[in-house]
Coordinates of C-alpha atoms and ligand atoms in Angstrom, one line a residue:
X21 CA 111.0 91.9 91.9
X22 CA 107.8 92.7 90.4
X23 CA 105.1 95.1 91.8
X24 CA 101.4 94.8 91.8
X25 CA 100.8 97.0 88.9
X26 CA 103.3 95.0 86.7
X27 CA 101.4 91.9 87.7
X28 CA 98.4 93.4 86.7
X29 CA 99.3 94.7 83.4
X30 CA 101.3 90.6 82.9
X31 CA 98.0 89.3 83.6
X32 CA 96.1 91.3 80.9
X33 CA 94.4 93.5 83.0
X34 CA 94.5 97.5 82.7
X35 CA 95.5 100.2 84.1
X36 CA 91.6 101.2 85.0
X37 CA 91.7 97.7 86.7
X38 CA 94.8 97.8 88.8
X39 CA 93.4 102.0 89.9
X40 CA 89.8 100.4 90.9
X41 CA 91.5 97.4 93.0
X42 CA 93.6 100.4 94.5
X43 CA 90.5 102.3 95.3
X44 CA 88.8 99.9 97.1
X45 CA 91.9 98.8 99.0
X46 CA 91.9 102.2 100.3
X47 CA 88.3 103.1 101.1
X48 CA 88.7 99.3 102.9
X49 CA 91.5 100.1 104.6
X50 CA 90.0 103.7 105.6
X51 CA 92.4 105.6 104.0
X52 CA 91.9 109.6 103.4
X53 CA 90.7 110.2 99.7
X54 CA 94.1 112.3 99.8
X55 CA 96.2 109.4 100.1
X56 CA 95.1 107.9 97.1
X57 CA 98.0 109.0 94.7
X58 CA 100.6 107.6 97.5
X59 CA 98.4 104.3 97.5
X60 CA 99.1 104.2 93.3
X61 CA 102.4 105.0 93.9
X62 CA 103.7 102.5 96.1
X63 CA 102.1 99.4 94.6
X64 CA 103.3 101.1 91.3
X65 CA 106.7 100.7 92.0
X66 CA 107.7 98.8 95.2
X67 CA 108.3 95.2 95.2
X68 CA 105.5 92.7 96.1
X69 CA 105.8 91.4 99.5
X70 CA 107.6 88.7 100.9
X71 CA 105.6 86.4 103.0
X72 CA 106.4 83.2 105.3
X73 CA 103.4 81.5 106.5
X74 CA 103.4 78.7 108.9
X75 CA 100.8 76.5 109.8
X76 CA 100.6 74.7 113.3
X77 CA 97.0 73.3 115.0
X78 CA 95.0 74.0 112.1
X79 CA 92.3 72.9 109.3
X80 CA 93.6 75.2 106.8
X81 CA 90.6 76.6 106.1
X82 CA 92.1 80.1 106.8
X83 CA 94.8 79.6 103.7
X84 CA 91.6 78.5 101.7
X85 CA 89.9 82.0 102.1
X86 CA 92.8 83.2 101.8
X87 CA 93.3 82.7 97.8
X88 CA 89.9 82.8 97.4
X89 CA 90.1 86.8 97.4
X90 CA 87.9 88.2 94.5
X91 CA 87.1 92.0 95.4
X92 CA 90.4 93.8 96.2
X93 CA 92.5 92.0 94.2
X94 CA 91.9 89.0 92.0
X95 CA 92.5 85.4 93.1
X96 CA 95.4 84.9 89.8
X97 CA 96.8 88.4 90.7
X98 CA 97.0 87.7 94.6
X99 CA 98.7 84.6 94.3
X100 CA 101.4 86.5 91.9
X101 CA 101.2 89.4 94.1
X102 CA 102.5 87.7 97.5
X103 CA 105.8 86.0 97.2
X104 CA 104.8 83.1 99.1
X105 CA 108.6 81.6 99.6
X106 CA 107.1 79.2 102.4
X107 CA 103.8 77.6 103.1
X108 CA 103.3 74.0 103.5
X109 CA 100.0 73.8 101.5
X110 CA 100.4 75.4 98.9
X111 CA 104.1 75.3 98.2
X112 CA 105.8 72.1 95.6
X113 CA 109.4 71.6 97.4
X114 CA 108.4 69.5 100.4
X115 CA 110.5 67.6 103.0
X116 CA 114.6 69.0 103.3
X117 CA 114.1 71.5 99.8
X118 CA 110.8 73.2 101.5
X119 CA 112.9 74.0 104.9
X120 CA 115.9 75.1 103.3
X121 CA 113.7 77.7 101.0
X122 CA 112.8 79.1 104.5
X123 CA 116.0 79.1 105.8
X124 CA 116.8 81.2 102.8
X125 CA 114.0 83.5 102.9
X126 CA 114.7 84.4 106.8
X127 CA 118.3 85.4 105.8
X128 CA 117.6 86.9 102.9
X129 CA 114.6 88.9 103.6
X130 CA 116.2 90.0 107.2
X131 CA 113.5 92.5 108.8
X132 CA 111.3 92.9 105.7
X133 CA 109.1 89.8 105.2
X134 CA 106.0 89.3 106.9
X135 CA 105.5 86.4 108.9
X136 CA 102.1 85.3 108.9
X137 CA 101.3 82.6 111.1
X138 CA 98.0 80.0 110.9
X139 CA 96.5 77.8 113.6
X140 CA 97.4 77.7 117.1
X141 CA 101.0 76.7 119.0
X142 CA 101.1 73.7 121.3
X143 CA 103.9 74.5 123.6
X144 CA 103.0 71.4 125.8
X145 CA 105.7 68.5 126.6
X146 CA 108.2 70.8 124.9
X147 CA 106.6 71.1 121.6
X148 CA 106.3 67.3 121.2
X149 CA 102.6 67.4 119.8
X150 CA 103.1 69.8 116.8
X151 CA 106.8 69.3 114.7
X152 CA 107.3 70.1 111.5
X153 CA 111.2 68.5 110.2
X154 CA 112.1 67.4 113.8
X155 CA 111.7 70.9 115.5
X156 CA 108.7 71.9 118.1
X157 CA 106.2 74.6 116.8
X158 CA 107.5 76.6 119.3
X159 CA 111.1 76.6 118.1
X160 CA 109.7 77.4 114.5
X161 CA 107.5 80.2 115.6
X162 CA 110.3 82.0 117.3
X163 CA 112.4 81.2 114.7
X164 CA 110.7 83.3 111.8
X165 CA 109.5 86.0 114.3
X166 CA 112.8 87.2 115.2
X167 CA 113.5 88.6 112.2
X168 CA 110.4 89.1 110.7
X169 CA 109.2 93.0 109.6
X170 CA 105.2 92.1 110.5
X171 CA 103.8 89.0 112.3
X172 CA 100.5 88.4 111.4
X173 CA 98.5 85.9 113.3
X174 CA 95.6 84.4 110.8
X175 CA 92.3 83.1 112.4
X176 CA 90.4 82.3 115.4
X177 CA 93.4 79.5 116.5
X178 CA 96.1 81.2 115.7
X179 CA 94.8 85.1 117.5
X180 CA 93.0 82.9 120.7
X181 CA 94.1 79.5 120.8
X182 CA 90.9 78.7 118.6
X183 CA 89.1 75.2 118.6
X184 CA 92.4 73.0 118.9
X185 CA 92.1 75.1 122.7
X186 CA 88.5 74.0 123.3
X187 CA 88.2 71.8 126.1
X188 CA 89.8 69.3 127.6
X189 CA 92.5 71.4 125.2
X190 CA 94.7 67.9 125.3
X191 CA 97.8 69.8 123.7
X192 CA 98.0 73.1 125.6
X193 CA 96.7 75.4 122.7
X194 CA 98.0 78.8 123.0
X195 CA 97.4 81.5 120.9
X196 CA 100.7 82.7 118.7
X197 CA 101.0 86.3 120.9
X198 CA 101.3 83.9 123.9
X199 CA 104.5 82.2 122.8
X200 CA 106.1 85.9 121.0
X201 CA 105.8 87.7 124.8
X202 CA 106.5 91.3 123.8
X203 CA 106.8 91.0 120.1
X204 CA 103.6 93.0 118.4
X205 CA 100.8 90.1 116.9
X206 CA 98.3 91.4 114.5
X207 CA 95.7 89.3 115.4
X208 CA 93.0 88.6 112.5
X209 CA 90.1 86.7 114.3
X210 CA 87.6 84.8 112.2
X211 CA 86.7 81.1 111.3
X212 CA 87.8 81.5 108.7
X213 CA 88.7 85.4 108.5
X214 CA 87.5 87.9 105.7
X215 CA 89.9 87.3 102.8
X216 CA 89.9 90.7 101.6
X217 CA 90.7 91.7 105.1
X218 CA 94.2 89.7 105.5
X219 CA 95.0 90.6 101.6
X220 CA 94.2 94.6 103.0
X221 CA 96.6 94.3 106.2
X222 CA 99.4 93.0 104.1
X223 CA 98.8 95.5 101.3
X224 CA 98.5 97.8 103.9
X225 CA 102.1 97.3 105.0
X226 CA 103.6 97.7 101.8
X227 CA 101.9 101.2 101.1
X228 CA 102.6 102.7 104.2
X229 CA 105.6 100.3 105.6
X230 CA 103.7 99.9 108.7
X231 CA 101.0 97.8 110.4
X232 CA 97.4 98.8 110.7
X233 CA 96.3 100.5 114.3
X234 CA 95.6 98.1 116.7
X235 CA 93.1 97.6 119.5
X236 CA 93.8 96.5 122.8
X237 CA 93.3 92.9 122.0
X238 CA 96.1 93.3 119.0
X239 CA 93.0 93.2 116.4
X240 CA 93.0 96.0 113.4
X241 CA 90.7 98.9 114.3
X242 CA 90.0 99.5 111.1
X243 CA 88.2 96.1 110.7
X244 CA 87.3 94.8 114.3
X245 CA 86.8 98.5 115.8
X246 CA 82.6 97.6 115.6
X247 CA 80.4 94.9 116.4
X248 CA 78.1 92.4 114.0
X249 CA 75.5 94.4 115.1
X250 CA 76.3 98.0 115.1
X251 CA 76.3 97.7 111.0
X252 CA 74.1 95.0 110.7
X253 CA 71.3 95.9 107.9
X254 CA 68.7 93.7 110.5
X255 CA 68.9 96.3 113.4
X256 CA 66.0 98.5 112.3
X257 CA 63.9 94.9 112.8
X258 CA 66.4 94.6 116.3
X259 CA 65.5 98.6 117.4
X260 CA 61.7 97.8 116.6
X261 CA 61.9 94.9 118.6
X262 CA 60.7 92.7 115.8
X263 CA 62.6 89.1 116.1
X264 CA 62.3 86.3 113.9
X265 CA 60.7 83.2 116.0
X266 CA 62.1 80.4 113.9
X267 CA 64.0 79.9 110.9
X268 CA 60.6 79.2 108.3
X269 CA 58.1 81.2 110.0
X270 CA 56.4 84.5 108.4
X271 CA 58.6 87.0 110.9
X272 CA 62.0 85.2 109.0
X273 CA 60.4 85.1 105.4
X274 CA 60.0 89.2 106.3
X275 CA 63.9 89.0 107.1
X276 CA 63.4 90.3 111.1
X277 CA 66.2 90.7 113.8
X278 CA 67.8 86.9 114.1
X279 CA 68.8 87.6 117.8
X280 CA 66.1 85.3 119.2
X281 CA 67.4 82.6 116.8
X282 CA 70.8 82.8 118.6
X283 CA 72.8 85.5 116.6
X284 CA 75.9 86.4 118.9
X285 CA 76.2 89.9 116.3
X286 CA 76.0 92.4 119.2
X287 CA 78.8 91.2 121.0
X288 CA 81.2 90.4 117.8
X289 CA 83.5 92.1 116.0
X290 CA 84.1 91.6 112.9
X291 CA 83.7 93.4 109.3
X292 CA 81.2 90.6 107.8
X293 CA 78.4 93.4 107.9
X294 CA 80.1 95.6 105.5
X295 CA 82.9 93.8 103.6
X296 CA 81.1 90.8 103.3
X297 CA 82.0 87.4 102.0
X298 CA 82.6 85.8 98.2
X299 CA 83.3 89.3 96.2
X300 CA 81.1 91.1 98.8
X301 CA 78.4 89.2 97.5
X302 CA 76.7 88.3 101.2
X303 CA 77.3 87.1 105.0
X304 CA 75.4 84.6 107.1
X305 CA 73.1 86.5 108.4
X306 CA 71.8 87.9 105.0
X307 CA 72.0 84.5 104.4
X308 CA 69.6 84.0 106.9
X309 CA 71.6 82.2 109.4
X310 CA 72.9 83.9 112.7
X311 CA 76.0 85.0 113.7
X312 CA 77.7 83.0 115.8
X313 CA 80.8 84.5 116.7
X314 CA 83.5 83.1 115.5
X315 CA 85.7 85.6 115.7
X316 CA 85.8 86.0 119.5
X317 CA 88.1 84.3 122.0
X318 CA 87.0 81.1 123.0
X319 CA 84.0 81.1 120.2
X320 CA 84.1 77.1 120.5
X321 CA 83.8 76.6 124.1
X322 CA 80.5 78.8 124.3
X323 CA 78.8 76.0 122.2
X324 CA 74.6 77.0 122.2
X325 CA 75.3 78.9 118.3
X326 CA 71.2 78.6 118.4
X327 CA 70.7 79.5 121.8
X328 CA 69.7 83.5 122.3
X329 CA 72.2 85.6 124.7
X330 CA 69.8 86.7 127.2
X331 CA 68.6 82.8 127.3
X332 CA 72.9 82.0 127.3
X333 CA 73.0 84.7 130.6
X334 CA 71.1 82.8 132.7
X335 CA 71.1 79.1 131.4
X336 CA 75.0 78.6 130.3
X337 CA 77.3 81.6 131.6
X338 CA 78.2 84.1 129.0
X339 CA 79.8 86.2 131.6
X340 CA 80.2 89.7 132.0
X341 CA 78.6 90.5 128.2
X342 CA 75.1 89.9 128.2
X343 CA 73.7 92.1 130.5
X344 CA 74.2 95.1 127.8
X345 CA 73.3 92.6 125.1
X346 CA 69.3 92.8 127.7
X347 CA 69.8 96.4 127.9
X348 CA 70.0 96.8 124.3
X349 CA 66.9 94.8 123.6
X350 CA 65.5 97.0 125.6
X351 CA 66.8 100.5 124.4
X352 CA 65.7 99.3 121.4
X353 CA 62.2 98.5 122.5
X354 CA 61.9 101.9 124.1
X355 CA 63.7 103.7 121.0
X356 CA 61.4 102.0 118.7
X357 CA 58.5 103.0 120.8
X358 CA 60.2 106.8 120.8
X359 CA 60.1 106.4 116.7
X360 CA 56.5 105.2 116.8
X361 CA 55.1 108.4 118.6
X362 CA 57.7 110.8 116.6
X363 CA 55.9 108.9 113.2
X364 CA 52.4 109.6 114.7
X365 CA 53.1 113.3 115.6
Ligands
SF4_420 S1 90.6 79.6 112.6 FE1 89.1 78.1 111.8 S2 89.5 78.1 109.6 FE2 91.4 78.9 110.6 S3 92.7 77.2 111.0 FE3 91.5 77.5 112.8 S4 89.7 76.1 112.6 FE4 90.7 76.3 110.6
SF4_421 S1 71.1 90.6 116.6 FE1 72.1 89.8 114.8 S2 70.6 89.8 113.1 FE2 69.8 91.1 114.8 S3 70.5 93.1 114.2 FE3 72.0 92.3 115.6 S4 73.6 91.4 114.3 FE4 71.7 91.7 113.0

C-alpha cells in the first residue's frame, strides 16, 4: 500500500511539498524539532492508514470538514492518503456490497485500522431508532471497536451526545465513550471540528503508532489543553476591559473584546484561535462573530449564543463556570489598570 510521500509525488507534487506538509503536521501536533526526521521517515515509508468511519445521529457536517482539509495536507492528497474502506457518504458500494467491504476490512485489518466514529449512538428501545442493514447502532459500534487499533469519536454528537441529545433528547443520545465502557475514545469536540486537527490525530498515529495524550475528558491535549480565550488575539481589548457593545457600533468597527456580545471563548476549548479555519485563513471571532462554544458538552442545551456569561450566571444557569469567567473580567480590569500606571511611570 502506498504511503503519503508516494501519494504526493503520484499527484505531482514535490518533495519540498510533501517536507512542508510534514513540518507543519509536526509543529501542529507539538512535536520536538528533533523528531522531525522520524516524522519524514514514517510517512515516507509506512502504509497509509486504514480507516472505518461510521455515521449514526448526525448531519454530516463533520465528514464535510473533514475533506475539506487544505493546510496540512491537501484535500486530493487526503482523500488518497486515508484508505477510507467504509463510510456511508462518501463511499459508491451501498446496500449488501458496502457491508460486506466492512466486514472485510474488520478481518483484514485486525487491530490496525482506526475506527472513527461520527454522530451520536441511540441505545434506546434496543437500538430501534438508529439501524444501518437491520442491526442497532449499538451492535455496529461495538462491532468495529473490538478490533479496532484507535477509536476516534468525531464531533460534538459523537464526543457528548451533541444536538440529537438536546432536550426532550426523544432517542436517548449517548455519546460513543458511553456505549465502549472501558475502551479508550479520543474525543474530538467541535461543530463541526478543526479539519486539520482530526487529519493531525490520525497522522499522528501512524508516525508514532500511538494516540495523542489525552485530557481527563478523553480530548487531545495537544489541541483542547487551552481555552478560546487564553490565545484569542481580542484579549488585550478583554484585559483593558474594552468590550464591543453591539455588532455595528464604533467599539466593534475597532475589533474590541466580543465577550459582552455573548462569546463563550473563556470557557471553551478548542484550537480555533491558533489553527484556525479554511487553510488557517480565519475563525469566527476574527470574523467578528462570537464564540459560542460548540465544542463543549451540552453546547445546544445552553441556547443564549448572544447572551454574555456573567448575564447567563444569573438569568439562565451556566453552573459552576461563570463565576471565574466575573473574576476574570475583573483581573483584567485591575491588570489593565496595573498596565496603565506601569505606561505612565
Ligand atoms: S457534531 Fe455538528 S457537524 Fe458533526 S455530526 Fe454533529 S451536528 Fe453535524
Ligand atoms: S471573550 Fe471572546 S472575543 Fe473576548 S478575548 Fe475572550 S475569546 Fe476573545
Amino acid at each position: 500500500m502506498e504511503s503519503l510521500y508516494h501519494i504526493y509525488r503520484r499527484r505531482g507534487y514535490t518533495r519540498r511539498d510533501f517536507l512542508k506538509s510534514v513540518l507543519l503536521l509536526s509543529a501542529v501536533l507539538g512535536f520536538p524539532p528533533t523528531s522531525f526526521g522520524q516524522a519524514v521517515k514514517a510517512l515516507e515509508l509506512k502504509p497509509k492508514p486504514v480507516v472505518i468511519w461510521l455515521e449514526f445521529q448526525d448531519c454530516a457536517g463533520c465528514t464535510e470538514s473533514f475533506i475539506r482539509s487544505t493546510s496540512i495536507l491537501p484535500s486530493d492528497v487526503l482523500l488518497d492518503y486515508i484508505s477510507l474502506e467504509y463510510h456511508e457518504t462518501l463511499m459508491s458500494p451501498s446496500g449488501f456490497y458496502a457491508e460486506e467491504a466492512k466486514r472485510e476490512a474488520i478481518e483484514k485489518y485486525k487491530g490496525k485500522y482506526i475506527l472513527i466514529v461520527e454522530g451520536s449512538v441511540s441505545p434506546r428501545n434496543k437500538g430501534v431508532y438508529c439501524t444501518v442493514s437491520g442491526k442497532s447502532n449499538v451492535e455496529l459500534l461495538k462491532e468495529a471497536a473490538q478490533n479496532a487499533g484507535l477509536v476516534i469519536a468525531v464531533g460534538s454528537c459523537a464526543s457528548w451526545g451533541g444536538i440529537p441529545h438536546a432536550e426532550p433528547n426523544p432517542t436517548g443520545a449517548v455519546p460513543v465513550s458511553q456505549i465502549l465502557g472501558d475502551r479508550q475514545v479520543v474525543n474530538i469536540p467541535g461543530c463541526p471540528p478543526i479539519s486539520d486537527v482530526m487529519v493531525a490525530v490520525i497522522a499522528g498515529f501512524v508516525i508514532t503508532g500511538k494516540p495523542p495524550e489525552l485530557d481527563s475528558m478523553g480530548r487531545p491535549k495537544t489541541f483542547y489543553g487551552q481555552t478560546i480565550h487564553d490565545r484569542c488575539y481580542r484579549r488585550p481589548f478583554y484585559n483593558a476591559g474594552k468590550l464591543a457593545g453591539s455588532f455595528d457600533d464604533e467599539s466593534a468597527r475597532k475589533g474590541y473584546c466580543l465577550y459582552k456580545l455573548g462569546c463563550k471563548g473563556p470557557i471553551t476549548r478548542n484550537a480555533c484561535a491558533t489553527i484556525r479555519w479554511n487553510g488557517g485563513l480565519s475563525f469566527p471571532i476574527q470574523s467578528g462573530h462570537p464564540c459560542f462554544g460548540c465544542s463543549e458538552p451540552n453546547f445546544w442545551d445552553r441556547g443564549f449564543i448572544y447572551s454574555p456569561l456573567s448575564v447567563v450566571e444569573g438569568g439562565f444557569g451556566w453552573k459552576g463556570i461563570l463565576a471565574g469567567v466575573a473574576t476574570g473580567v475583573a483581573l483584567g480590569a485591575a491588570s489593565a489598570a496595573i498596565n496603565k500606571k506601569f505606561r505612565e511611570k
